[in-house]
Coordinates of C-alpha atoms and ligand atoms in Angstrom, one line a residue:
M1 CA 0.0 0.0 0.0
T2 CA 1.5 3.3 -1.0
N3 CA 1.9 6.1 1.4
I4 CA -0.8 8.3 0.0
I5 CA -3.4 5.5 0.3
S6 CA -2.7 5.0 4.0
R7 CA -2.9 8.8 4.5
L8 CA -6.2 8.9 2.6
I9 CA -7.6 6.0 4.7
D10 CA -6.4 7.5 8.0
S11 CA -7.9 10.8 7.2
L12 CA -11.2 9.8 5.4
G13 CA -11.8 6.2 6.6
E14 CA -12.0 2.8 4.9
D15 CA -15.6 3.3 3.8
I16 CA -14.5 6.2 1.5
V17 CA -11.3 4.9 0.1
F18 CA -11.4 1.8 -2.2
T19 CA -8.7 -0.2 -4.0
G20 CA -8.4 -3.6 -5.6
D21 CA -11.7 -5.5 -6.2
T22 CA -14.0 -2.5 -6.1
L23 CA -12.0 -1.0 -9.0
Q24 CA -12.0 -4.4 -10.9
Q25 CA -15.8 -4.5 -10.7
R26 CA -16.2 -0.9 -11.9
A27 CA -16.6 -0.4 -15.7
T28 CA -14.3 2.1 -17.3
S29 CA -17.2 4.1 -18.7
Y30 CA -20.6 3.9 -20.5
W31 CA -18.7 3.1 -23.7
D32 CA -16.1 0.7 -22.3
N33 CA -17.0 -2.3 -20.1
S34 CA -13.4 -3.2 -19.2
P35 CA -12.4 -2.8 -15.5
T36 CA -11.2 0.5 -14.1
T37 CA -7.6 0.8 -13.4
A38 CA -6.6 3.5 -10.9
L39 CA -4.5 3.9 -7.8
A40 CA -7.7 4.2 -5.7
L41 CA -11.3 5.2 -5.8
L42 CA -12.7 7.8 -3.3
K43 CA -16.4 8.1 -2.7
P44 CA -16.8 11.2 -0.4
R45 CA -20.2 12.1 1.0
T46 CA -19.6 15.8 1.7
T47 CA -17.7 18.8 0.3
A48 CA -15.5 18.8 3.4
Q49 CA -14.4 15.3 2.5
V50 CA -13.7 16.3 -1.1
S51 CA -11.6 19.2 0.2
Q52 CA -9.8 16.9 2.6
A53 CA -9.0 14.4 -0.2
L54 CA -7.8 17.1 -2.5
S55 CA -5.5 18.7 0.1
I56 CA -3.9 15.3 0.7
C57 CA -3.5 14.6 -3.0
H58 CA -2.0 18.1 -3.4
E59 CA 0.5 17.4 -0.6
F60 CA 1.6 14.2 -2.4
E61 CA 1.4 15.8 -5.9
Q62 CA -1.1 13.1 -6.8
A63 CA -3.1 13.4 -10.0
V64 CA -6.9 13.1 -9.6
V65 CA -9.7 12.4 -12.0
T66 CA -13.3 13.2 -11.2
H67 CA -16.1 10.7 -11.9
G68 CA -19.7 11.7 -12.5
G69 CA -22.0 9.2 -14.3
L70 CA -19.3 8.2 -16.8
T71 CA -21.5 8.9 -19.8
G72 CA -19.0 11.5 -21.2
C73 CA -18.2 10.9 -24.9
V74 CA -14.5 12.2 -25.0
E75 CA -12.8 9.9 -22.5
G76 CA -12.3 12.7 -20.0
A77 CA -13.2 10.6 -17.0
V78 CA -11.2 7.5 -18.1
A79 CA -8.7 7.1 -15.3
A80 CA -5.0 6.3 -15.8
P81 CA -3.5 3.5 -13.6
D82 CA -1.6 6.1 -11.5
E83 CA -4.5 8.4 -10.9
V84 CA -6.9 8.7 -7.9
I85 CA -10.5 8.8 -8.8
I86 CA -12.9 11.0 -6.8
S87 CA -16.5 9.9 -7.6
L88 CA -19.4 12.1 -6.6
E89 CA -21.8 9.2 -6.7
R90 CA -22.6 9.5 -3.0
M91 CA -23.2 13.2 -3.1
K92 CA -26.7 12.9 -4.4
A93 CA -28.9 15.0 -2.1
I94 CA -31.5 17.4 -3.5
E95 CA -31.1 19.9 -0.8
E96 CA -33.9 22.3 -1.7
I97 CA -36.5 23.0 -4.3
E98 CA -37.6 26.5 -3.9
P99 CA -40.8 27.1 -6.1
Q100 CA -41.1 30.9 -5.5
G101 CA -37.7 31.8 -6.9
G102 CA -37.7 28.7 -9.2
T103 CA -34.4 27.2 -8.0
A104 CA -33.1 23.8 -7.0
T105 CA -30.0 23.4 -4.8
V106 CA -28.3 20.0 -5.3
Q107 CA -25.2 18.1 -4.6
A108 CA -23.2 17.4 -7.8
G109 CA -23.8 13.6 -7.8
V110 CA -27.6 13.9 -8.4
I111 CA -28.6 12.0 -11.5
L112 CA -30.2 14.3 -14.0
E113 CA -33.4 12.3 -14.4
V114 CA -33.9 12.1 -10.6
L115 CA -33.8 15.8 -10.4
Q116 CA -36.2 16.2 -13.4
N117 CA -38.7 13.9 -11.7
A118 CA -38.4 15.6 -8.3
V119 CA -39.0 19.1 -9.6
A120 CA -41.9 17.8 -11.8
E121 CA -43.7 16.7 -8.7
Q122 CA -43.8 20.3 -7.7
G123 CA -45.1 21.5 -11.0
L124 CA -41.6 22.7 -12.1
L125 CA -39.3 21.8 -15.0
F126 CA -35.5 21.4 -15.1
P127 CA -35.2 21.7 -18.9
L128 CA -31.8 20.2 -19.5
D129 CA -32.5 16.8 -21.2
L130 CA -30.4 14.3 -23.0
G131 CA -30.3 10.6 -23.8
A132 CA -28.0 9.8 -20.9
R133 CA -30.5 11.4 -18.4
G134 CA -30.8 8.1 -16.4
S135 CA -27.0 8.0 -15.6
C136 CA -25.4 11.4 -16.1
T137 CA -25.0 13.6 -13.0
I138 CA -25.6 17.3 -12.6
G139 CA -21.8 17.8 -11.8
G140 CA -20.9 16.1 -15.0
N141 CA -23.5 18.2 -16.9
V142 CA -21.9 21.3 -15.4
A143 CA -18.3 20.1 -16.1
T144 CA -19.1 19.5 -19.7
N145 CA -21.6 22.4 -20.2
A146 CA -24.1 19.8 -21.5
G147 CA -26.5 20.6 -24.2
G148 CA -29.1 18.1 -25.4
I149 CA -32.5 18.2 -27.0
N150 CA -34.0 21.4 -25.5
V151 CA -31.2 23.9 -26.0
L152 CA -33.1 25.8 -28.7
R153 CA -35.7 26.8 -26.1
Y154 CA -33.8 26.8 -22.7
G155 CA -30.1 27.1 -23.5
M156 CA -27.2 24.9 -22.4
M157 CA -26.2 24.0 -18.8
R158 CA -24.3 27.4 -18.7
N159 CA -27.7 29.1 -18.9
L160 CA -29.3 27.0 -16.2
V161 CA -26.7 27.4 -13.4
L162 CA -27.2 30.3 -11.0
G163 CA -24.5 29.4 -8.6
L164 CA -22.1 26.6 -7.6
E165 CA -19.5 25.4 -5.2
A166 CA -16.2 23.9 -6.3
V167 CA -13.1 22.6 -4.7
T168 CA -9.8 23.5 -6.3
A169 CA -6.6 21.4 -6.5
D170 CA -5.3 22.4 -3.1
G171 CA -8.5 21.7 -1.3
T172 CA -9.8 25.3 -1.2
V173 CA -13.6 25.4 -1.3
I174 CA -14.9 28.2 -3.6
S175 CA -18.5 28.9 -2.7
S176 CA -20.6 30.9 -5.2
M177 CA -24.0 29.5 -4.3
N178 CA -25.9 32.5 -5.8
H179 CA -29.7 32.1 -6.1
M180 CA -30.5 35.3 -8.0
L181 CA -30.9 35.7 -11.7
K182 CA -29.0 39.0 -11.5
N183 CA -25.7 39.3 -9.7
N184 CA -23.1 41.6 -11.2
A185 CA -21.0 42.0 -8.0
G186 CA -17.6 41.3 -9.6
Y187 CA -16.6 38.5 -12.0
D188 CA -19.0 35.6 -12.6
T189 CA -16.5 33.0 -11.2
K190 CA -18.9 30.1 -11.6
Q191 CA -18.6 30.3 -15.4
I192 CA -14.9 29.4 -15.1
F193 CA -15.9 25.9 -13.8
I194 CA -18.8 25.4 -16.2
G195 CA -17.4 23.5 -19.3
S196 CA -13.9 23.1 -17.7
E197 CA -14.3 19.3 -17.7
G198 CA -12.9 18.9 -14.2
T199 CA -9.6 20.5 -15.0
L200 CA -10.0 23.6 -12.8
G201 CA -12.0 22.2 -9.8
I202 CA -14.4 19.6 -8.6
V203 CA -18.0 20.9 -8.6
T204 CA -19.7 19.8 -5.4
R205 CA -23.0 21.7 -5.2
V206 CA -25.1 23.6 -7.7
V207 CA -28.0 26.1 -7.7
L208 CA -30.1 25.5 -10.8
K209 CA -32.7 27.6 -12.5
L210 CA -36.1 26.0 -12.9
S211 CA -39.0 26.8 -15.3
P212 CA -42.7 26.2 -14.9
Q213 CA -43.8 22.7 -16.0
P214 CA -45.4 23.1 -19.4
I215 CA -49.1 22.2 -19.6
S216 CA -49.2 21.0 -23.2
C217 CA -46.8 18.9 -25.2
N218 CA -47.2 18.2 -28.9
S219 CA -44.9 15.9 -30.8
A220 CA -44.5 14.6 -34.3
L221 CA -42.0 12.6 -36.3
V222 CA -42.0 14.0 -39.8
A223 CA -40.1 13.0 -43.0
M224 CA -38.7 15.4 -45.6
D225 CA -37.0 14.9 -48.9
D226 CA -34.6 17.8 -49.0
F227 CA -32.3 19.5 -46.4
G228 CA -33.3 23.0 -47.6
K229 CA -36.8 22.2 -46.5
V230 CA -35.4 20.9 -43.1
T231 CA -33.9 24.3 -42.4
D232 CA -36.8 26.3 -43.9
F233 CA -39.3 24.3 -41.8
L234 CA -37.3 25.1 -38.6
R235 CA -37.7 28.8 -39.3
T236 CA -41.4 28.3 -40.0
L237 CA -41.9 26.5 -36.7
Q238 CA -39.9 29.1 -34.7
R239 CA -42.2 31.8 -36.1
D240 CA -45.6 30.0 -36.3
L241 CA -45.4 28.1 -33.0
A242 CA -45.1 31.4 -31.1
G243 CA -42.0 30.5 -29.1
T244 CA -43.2 27.0 -27.9
L245 CA -40.9 24.9 -30.1
S246 CA -38.6 23.0 -27.7
A247 CA -37.0 20.3 -29.9
Y248 CA -36.1 19.9 -33.5
E249 CA -33.9 16.8 -33.8
V250 CA -32.9 15.8 -37.4
M251 CA -31.9 12.2 -38.4
W252 CA -30.3 11.5 -41.7
Q253 CA -31.5 8.4 -43.7
E254 CA -28.4 6.3 -42.8
Y255 CA -29.0 6.9 -39.1
Y256 CA -32.7 6.0 -39.4
H257 CA -31.8 2.9 -41.4
G258 CA -29.2 1.9 -38.8
V259 CA -31.5 2.2 -35.8
T260 CA -34.6 0.6 -37.4
V261 CA -33.0 -2.7 -38.4
E262 CA -34.6 -6.0 -37.4
G263 CA -34.4 -6.4 -33.6
A264 CA -34.0 -2.7 -32.9
H265 CA -36.7 0.0 -33.2
R266 CA -39.8 -0.5 -35.3
P267 CA -39.8 2.1 -38.1
P268 CA -43.0 4.3 -37.7
L269 CA -42.4 5.8 -41.1
S270 CA -41.1 4.3 -44.4
R271 CA -37.3 3.9 -44.4
D272 CA -37.1 5.6 -47.8
Y273 CA -37.0 9.3 -46.9
P274 CA -33.7 11.3 -46.8
F275 CA -34.5 13.1 -43.6
Y276 CA -36.6 12.5 -40.4
V277 CA -37.2 15.2 -37.8
M278 CA -38.5 14.7 -34.3
I279 CA -40.4 17.9 -33.4
E280 CA -41.8 18.9 -30.0
A281 CA -43.6 22.0 -28.8
E282 CA -44.5 22.8 -25.2
G283 CA -47.0 25.4 -24.1
A284 CA -49.6 26.6 -21.7
D285 CA -52.9 25.9 -23.4
M286 CA -53.8 22.3 -24.3
E287 CA -56.5 23.0 -26.9
A288 CA -55.0 26.0 -28.6
D289 CA -51.5 24.6 -28.7
E290 CA -52.7 21.3 -30.2
A291 CA -54.8 23.2 -32.8
R292 CA -51.9 25.4 -33.8
F293 CA -49.4 22.5 -33.9
T294 CA -51.8 20.5 -36.2
R295 CA -52.5 23.5 -38.4
V296 CA -48.7 24.1 -39.0
L297 CA -48.1 20.5 -39.9
E298 CA -51.1 20.4 -42.2
T299 CA -49.9 23.5 -44.0
A300 CA -46.5 22.0 -44.4
F301 CA -48.1 18.9 -45.9
E302 CA -50.1 20.9 -48.4
Q303 CA -47.0 22.9 -49.4
E304 CA -45.1 19.6 -49.7
V305 CA -42.5 20.7 -47.1
I306 CA -43.1 17.5 -45.2
V307 CA -43.9 14.3 -47.1
D308 CA -45.0 12.0 -44.2
A309 CA -45.6 12.3 -40.5
V310 CA -46.7 10.4 -37.4
I311 CA -48.2 12.0 -34.4
P312 CA -48.1 10.0 -31.2
Q313 CA -51.5 9.3 -29.5
S314 CA -50.1 8.3 -26.1
E315 CA -47.1 8.9 -23.9
A316 CA -45.9 5.4 -24.8
E317 CA -46.1 6.2 -28.5
R318 CA -44.3 9.5 -27.9
R319 CA -41.5 7.7 -25.9
A320 CA -41.1 5.1 -28.7
L321 CA -40.5 7.9 -31.2
W322 CA -38.0 9.5 -29.0
D323 CA -36.3 6.1 -28.5
I324 CA -35.4 6.1 -32.2
R325 CA -33.6 9.4 -31.8
E326 CA -32.0 8.6 -28.5
N327 CA -31.2 4.9 -28.4
F328 CA -28.6 4.4 -31.0
E329 CA -27.0 1.2 -29.8
A330 CA -28.0 -0.6 -33.0
I331 CA -25.5 1.4 -35.1
L332 CA -22.6 0.6 -32.8
S333 CA -21.3 -2.7 -34.0
Q334 CA -19.8 -5.1 -31.4
D335 CA -17.0 -6.1 -33.6
L336 CA -16.1 -3.0 -35.6
P337 CA -14.8 0.3 -34.3
A338 CA -17.0 3.4 -34.3
Y339 CA -15.9 7.0 -33.8
V340 CA -18.4 9.5 -32.4
Y341 CA -18.2 13.2 -33.3
D342 CA -20.0 16.3 -32.0
V343 CA -19.4 19.2 -34.3
S344 CA -21.0 22.6 -34.6
L345 CA -21.1 24.8 -37.7
P346 CA -23.3 27.5 -39.3
I347 CA -26.7 25.9 -40.4
K348 CA -26.2 27.4 -43.9
D349 CA -23.1 25.3 -44.3
M350 CA -24.5 21.9 -43.1
Q351 CA -25.6 20.5 -46.4
G352 CA -22.2 21.1 -48.1
Y353 CA -20.4 19.8 -45.0
T354 CA -22.3 16.6 -44.6
D355 CA -22.0 15.9 -48.4
A356 CA -18.2 16.4 -48.1
V357 CA -18.0 14.0 -45.1
M358 CA -20.1 11.4 -47.0
R359 CA -17.8 11.7 -50.0
G360 CA -14.8 11.3 -47.8
V361 CA -16.3 8.0 -46.4
K362 CA -17.1 6.6 -49.8
Q363 CA -13.6 7.5 -51.1
N364 CA -11.7 6.0 -48.2
W365 CA -13.8 3.2 -46.8
P366 CA -15.6 1.0 -49.4
E367 CA -17.4 -0.8 -46.5
G368 CA -17.7 2.3 -44.3
T369 CA -20.8 4.2 -43.1
C370 CA -21.5 7.5 -41.6
C371 CA -24.7 8.0 -39.5
I372 CA -25.6 11.6 -38.8
L373 CA -28.2 13.1 -36.5
G374 CA -28.2 16.5 -34.8
H375 CA -29.6 19.3 -32.8
V376 CA -29.8 21.2 -36.1
A377 CA -31.4 24.3 -34.6
D378 CA -28.2 24.7 -32.4
G379 CA -25.9 24.1 -35.4
N380 CA -24.9 20.8 -33.8
L381 CA -24.4 17.5 -35.6
H382 CA -23.4 14.1 -34.2
L383 CA -21.6 11.8 -36.6
F384 CA -21.1 8.1 -36.0
M385 CA -18.2 7.0 -38.3
N386 CA -17.8 3.3 -38.9
P387 CA -14.8 2.3 -41.2
G388 CA -16.4 -1.1 -41.9
V389 CA -13.1 -2.9 -41.0
T390 CA -11.7 -4.0 -37.7
Q391 CA -8.5 -2.0 -38.2
D392 CA -8.4 1.2 -36.0
L393 CA -8.7 4.1 -38.4
H394 CA -9.5 6.9 -35.9
G395 CA -6.9 9.3 -37.3
E396 CA -8.2 8.9 -40.8
S397 CA -11.7 9.3 -39.5
D398 CA -10.7 12.6 -37.8
T399 CA -9.4 13.9 -41.0
I400 CA -12.5 13.0 -42.9
V401 CA -14.7 14.8 -40.4
Y402 CA -12.5 17.7 -39.4
A403 CA -10.9 18.8 -42.7
P404 CA -14.2 20.0 -44.2
L405 CA -15.2 21.4 -40.8
Q406 CA -12.2 23.8 -40.8
E407 CA -13.3 25.1 -44.2
V408 CA -16.5 26.4 -42.7
H409 CA -14.9 27.5 -39.4
G410 CA -16.9 25.0 -37.4
S411 CA -16.0 23.7 -33.9
I412 CA -14.8 20.2 -33.1
S413 CA -17.0 20.2 -30.0
A414 CA -20.5 21.6 -29.7
E415 CA -21.4 20.0 -26.3
H416 CA -19.3 16.9 -25.5
G417 CA -16.1 18.8 -24.7
I418 CA -12.5 17.9 -25.5
G419 CA -11.5 15.3 -22.9
T420 CA -8.4 13.4 -24.0
E421 CA -9.9 12.3 -27.3
K422 CA -9.9 15.7 -29.1
V423 CA -6.9 17.3 -27.5
N424 CA -4.8 17.3 -30.7
W425 CA -7.6 19.1 -32.5
L426 CA -8.2 21.9 -30.0
A427 CA -6.1 24.4 -32.0
S428 CA -8.3 23.9 -35.0
S429 CA -11.2 25.5 -33.2
R430 CA -9.6 28.0 -30.8
S431 CA -7.0 30.7 -31.4
E432 CA -3.5 30.7 -30.0
E433 CA -4.4 33.6 -27.7
D434 CA -7.5 31.8 -26.5
I435 CA -5.5 28.6 -25.7
A436 CA -2.8 30.7 -23.9
M437 CA -5.6 32.3 -21.7
M438 CA -6.9 28.8 -20.9
R439 CA -3.4 27.6 -19.9
L440 CA -3.0 30.7 -17.7
L441 CA -6.2 29.9 -15.9
K442 CA -5.2 26.3 -15.5
K443 CA -1.8 27.3 -14.1
T444 CA -3.3 29.8 -11.7
L445 CA -5.9 27.4 -10.2
D446 CA -4.0 24.2 -10.5
P447 CA -0.2 25.0 -10.7
G448 CA 0.7 21.3 -10.2
N449 CA -1.5 20.1 -13.0
L450 CA -3.2 17.6 -10.7
L451 CA -6.8 17.8 -11.7
N452 CA -7.8 15.8 -14.8
P453 CA -4.3 16.2 -16.2
G454 CA -4.0 15.7 -20.0
R455 CA -7.6 16.5 -20.5
V456 CA -8.7 19.6 -22.6
L457 CA -5.2 21.2 -22.9
G458 CA -3.0 18.2 -23.3
V459 CA 0.1 18.1 -21.1
Ligands
FAD1 C1 -26.7 8.0 -24.8 C2 -26.0 9.3 -24.6 C3 -26.5 10.5 -25.0 C4 -25.9 11.7 -24.8 N1 -26.4 12.8 -25.3 C5 -25.8 14.0 -25.0 C6 -26.5 15.2 -25.4 O1 -27.5 15.3 -26.1 N2 -25.9 16.4 -25.1 C7 -24.7 16.4 -24.3 O2 -24.2 17.5 -24.0 N3 -24.1 15.3 -24.0 C8 -24.6 14.1 -24.3 N4 -24.0 12.9 -23.9 C9 -22.7 13.0 -23.2 C10 -22.8 13.0 -21.6 O3 -24.0 12.4 -21.2 C11 -22.6 14.4 -21.1 O4 -21.3 14.9 -21.4 C12 -22.8 14.5 -19.6 O5 -22.9 15.8 -19.2 C13 -21.7 13.8 -18.8 O6 -22.1 13.7 -17.4 P1 -21.5 12.5 -16.5 O7 -22.1 12.8 -15.1 O8 -21.8 11.2 -17.1 O9 -20.0 12.9 -16.5 P2 -18.7 12.0 -16.6 O10 -18.8 11.2 -17.9 O11 -18.5 11.2 -15.4 O12 -17.6 13.1 -16.7 C14 -17.5 14.0 -17.8 C15 -16.3 14.9 -17.6 O13 -16.7 15.8 -16.5 C16 -15.8 15.6 -15.4 N5 -16.6 15.7 -14.2 C17 -17.7 14.9 -13.9 N6 -18.2 15.3 -12.7 C18 -17.6 16.3 -12.3 C19 -17.7 17.2 -11.2 N7 -18.6 17.0 -10.2 N8 -16.8 18.2 -11.1 C20 -15.8 18.4 -12.0 N9 -15.7 17.6 -13.1 C21 -16.5 16.6 -13.2 C22 -15.1 14.3 -15.6 O14 -13.8 14.2 -15.0 C23 -15.0 14.3 -17.1 O15 -14.0 15.0 -17.6 C24 -24.6 11.7 -24.1 C25 -24.1 10.5 -23.7 C26 -24.7 9.3 -23.9 C27 -24.1 8.1 -23.4

């Protein structure tokens, strides 16, 4: 047993510090079932214990990686064998839901879906929503500045955090648990931690902004034959649904084919259309909202903007439509590698960009596929690249996806972050001066490079 482990056990207790079997039984991440390798796993219950753990790690110059729900897509939480893991999984208290001001105060380990359900019981909505809702944590959502399916209406995590508490590398607790919408008393320090992917501090508690629970919810899965119509229809909905549009999730044909194969989802619409869009609008008037939603769809039919549609008649039917968009396991082969991308670019450049990527796949990988879906209203596309061979062609895949992206000045990450996976491409999306500023921040808050080292900025 190394010195630091005994110090951690002496200080925190054996019920907080785990080694050996517990690590062996823990999967590396959502994407990788192999056992976790790390020096130790700490499961603190309080901010004070996180602070204590970090001050000991600081004293020993010990690298630390933070674990939320392990659903991150860029290998940011994958521990190296010589790192200590601090998992927030026991810090899952919902401390307060305050309906008058519309806030929730939570510990960072709360699972997103648990919070969504708890506030719904009080007639409130926490609008961040994503496919990993049942596993991802609020702390992970803050650390990655998560986006998801409702960004076009409610914004990203950055827009939903009023205050937070974080512990920096030497164990200092920085408390900025603001509950007000407005607070211009000095720098907005919480923003430094949002989207910093655990490299500047461990987020331990968060104050979140809530909205009223919508009264009506109207959904449809529609098919379209042309990408120009996909973007025109988005503008029409934004105008004609009077601000109630909350989701506009586009699936390209290859994606729809991939997830509606035998044994996966049943296809509710023919598999022949080039584009499928999951649309949702939430409002305050059941009858008027439904009438308006139906009218807009009917007009789109008459004008041949949409060529087919299905409107769910029950919550179960609605959920089944969303499953097509959110449960994409069928396109991830067990035997072949798949590379997942999360790019953003101007909506006007999307058609040319996706055509260029498809051309790149055809030219380089005769057996390869590229399945695309996206939060198109946010300028955000996810690409699942499969080279069709067992050989690892991640580097080649990066070039196929990122070279045309650079031509339209897009970003290599819209919402997943950089982690370790995209470190080598950071400079293609951020200026030298920008990166220098990030390094300065890192050096100031974590001079020993102990928190999530190697993530985001590389060394
Ligand atoms: C099926 C599926 C669908 C997804 N859909 C979306 C989507 O639509 N939009 C989207 O944005 N993302 C999406 N994701 C990615 C992922 O769910 C998000 O990045 C999520 O915010 C990660 O939360 P987590 O708790 O799992 O964090 P983890 O994966 O555990 O960690 C992610 C990063 O944050 C750091 N971290 C975690 N907790 C803390 C903390 N308390 N303090 C400091 N650092 C911390 C980790 O070290 C790591 O670098 C999806 C993932 C899956 C599997």
